[in-house]
Amino acid sequence: MNRKRTTSFACLAMAIALGCTHSPSPRPSDPDPEQPPAGPGPASDPEHPSFKTDILPIFLTYCSGCHNQTTNNEGFIFVSYETITAKKFTPGDPGNTKLYEAITDDDEEDRMPRTPNPRLSAERITLIRNWIRNGAPNN
């Protein structure tokens, strides 16, 4: 029995020494409740953002909690290209597009997303503006 245990231990030690070449996975940290959700990463081309990789993740992260098929706040739904561009939306003209006006409103109380929800960063607002300005392609 002792010989069996020694052999098992030797095999295990050898396997670890020779076969284990990966680094341990980092432990995910708990999100900081004071920080806004991460949302999408940096756009590959901020002047010509992609709807699928740059724009839609912003709306899903920051807007769809209140503007979805269930809540339908103020008649706006921000879960797909079709629903985002369906109401008061003018491709090529951010200034004539209600959702852009809402995220850039000068009145803090009216600006979306409303507090206590995190505001969009200037970089995310610029991405949305550039996407609308470029004709709001579904790419």
Coordinates of C-alpha atoms in Angstrom, one line a residue, residues 9-110:
F9 CA 2.8 10.6 -5.9
A10 CA 5.9 10.2 -8.2
C11 CA 3.7 10.0 -11.3
L12 CA 1.7 13.1 -10.2
A13 CA 4.9 15.1 -9.5
M14 CA 6.4 14.1 -12.8
A15 CA 3.2 15.0 -14.7
I16 CA 3.1 18.4 -13.0
A17 CA 6.8 19.1 -13.7
L18 CA 6.7 18.1 -17.3
G19 CA 3.2 18.7 -18.5
C20 CA 1.9 21.8 -16.9
T21 CA 2.9 24.7 -19.0
H22 CA -0.1 27.0 -18.7
S23 CA -0.4 30.0 -16.5
P24 CA -3.3 30.0 -14.0
S25 CA -6.3 31.9 -15.1
P26 CA -6.7 35.3 -13.5
R27 CA -9.5 35.5 -10.9
P28 CA -12.2 37.9 -12.1
S29 CA -12.6 40.9 -9.8
D30 CA -15.9 42.0 -8.5
P31 CA -17.3 45.0 -10.5
D32 CA -17.0 48.3 -8.8
P33 CA -20.6 49.6 -8.3
E34 CA -19.3 53.2 -8.6
Q35 CA -18.0 52.6 -12.1
P36 CA -20.3 52.4 -15.2
P37 CA -20.6 49.1 -17.0
A38 CA -17.7 48.5 -19.4
G39 CA -19.7 48.4 -22.6
P40 CA -17.8 47.9 -25.8
G41 CA -14.1 48.4 -26.1
P42 CA -12.4 51.0 -28.3
A43 CA -13.7 51.2 -31.8
S44 CA -11.4 49.9 -34.5
D45 CA -12.2 53.0 -36.6
P46 CA -13.9 55.8 -34.5
E47 CA -14.6 57.8 -37.6
H48 CA -16.5 54.9 -39.2
P49 CA -17.9 52.8 -36.3
S50 CA -19.5 49.5 -37.0
F51 CA -23.1 49.1 -35.8
K52 CA -22.6 45.5 -34.7
T53 CA -19.3 45.8 -32.9
D54 CA -19.3 49.5 -31.7
I55 CA -22.8 50.9 -31.6
L56 CA -25.2 48.1 -30.7
P57 CA -23.2 47.1 -27.6
I58 CA -23.5 50.7 -26.3
F59 CA -27.3 50.6 -26.6
L60 CA -27.5 47.2 -25.1
T61 CA -25.3 48.1 -22.2
Y62 CA -26.7 51.6 -21.4
C63 CA -30.2 51.9 -22.9
S64 CA -32.0 48.6 -23.3
G65 CA -32.6 48.2 -19.6
C66 CA -35.3 50.9 -19.9
H67 CA -35.9 50.8 -23.7
N68 CA -36.8 47.3 -24.5
Q69 CA -39.8 45.3 -25.9
T70 CA -41.3 45.0 -22.4
T71 CA -40.8 48.6 -21.0
N72 CA -41.0 50.4 -24.4
N73 CA -40.3 53.7 -22.5
E74 CA -41.4 56.7 -24.6
G75 CA -41.9 54.4 -27.5
F76 CA -38.2 53.8 -28.0
I77 CA -36.7 50.3 -28.1
F78 CA -32.9 49.9 -28.3
V79 CA -32.3 46.2 -28.9
S80 CA -31.7 45.9 -32.6
Y81 CA -30.8 47.9 -35.7
E82 CA -34.5 48.0 -36.8
T83 CA -35.8 49.2 -33.4
I84 CA -33.0 51.7 -32.9
T85 CA -33.6 53.4 -36.3
A86 CA -37.4 53.1 -36.2
K87 CA -38.5 56.3 -34.5
K88 CA -37.5 59.9 -35.1
F89 CA -34.2 58.8 -36.7
T90 CA -32.5 60.6 -39.6
P91 CA -29.5 58.8 -41.1
G92 CA -26.8 61.4 -42.0
D93 CA -28.2 64.0 -39.6
P94 CA -27.4 63.5 -35.9
G95 CA -28.9 66.9 -35.0
N96 CA -32.3 65.7 -36.4
T97 CA -32.2 62.4 -34.6
K98 CA -34.1 62.1 -31.3
L99 CA -31.8 59.6 -29.7
Y100 CA -28.7 61.7 -30.4
E101 CA -30.5 64.8 -29.0
A102 CA -31.4 62.8 -25.9
I103 CA -27.8 61.7 -25.1
T104 CA -26.4 65.2 -25.7
D105 CA -29.2 67.3 -24.1
D106 CA -27.9 70.4 -22.2
D107 CA -30.4 69.9 -19.4
E108 CA -28.9 67.3 -17.0
E109 CA -32.3 66.2 -15.9
D110 CA -33.4 65.4 -19.5

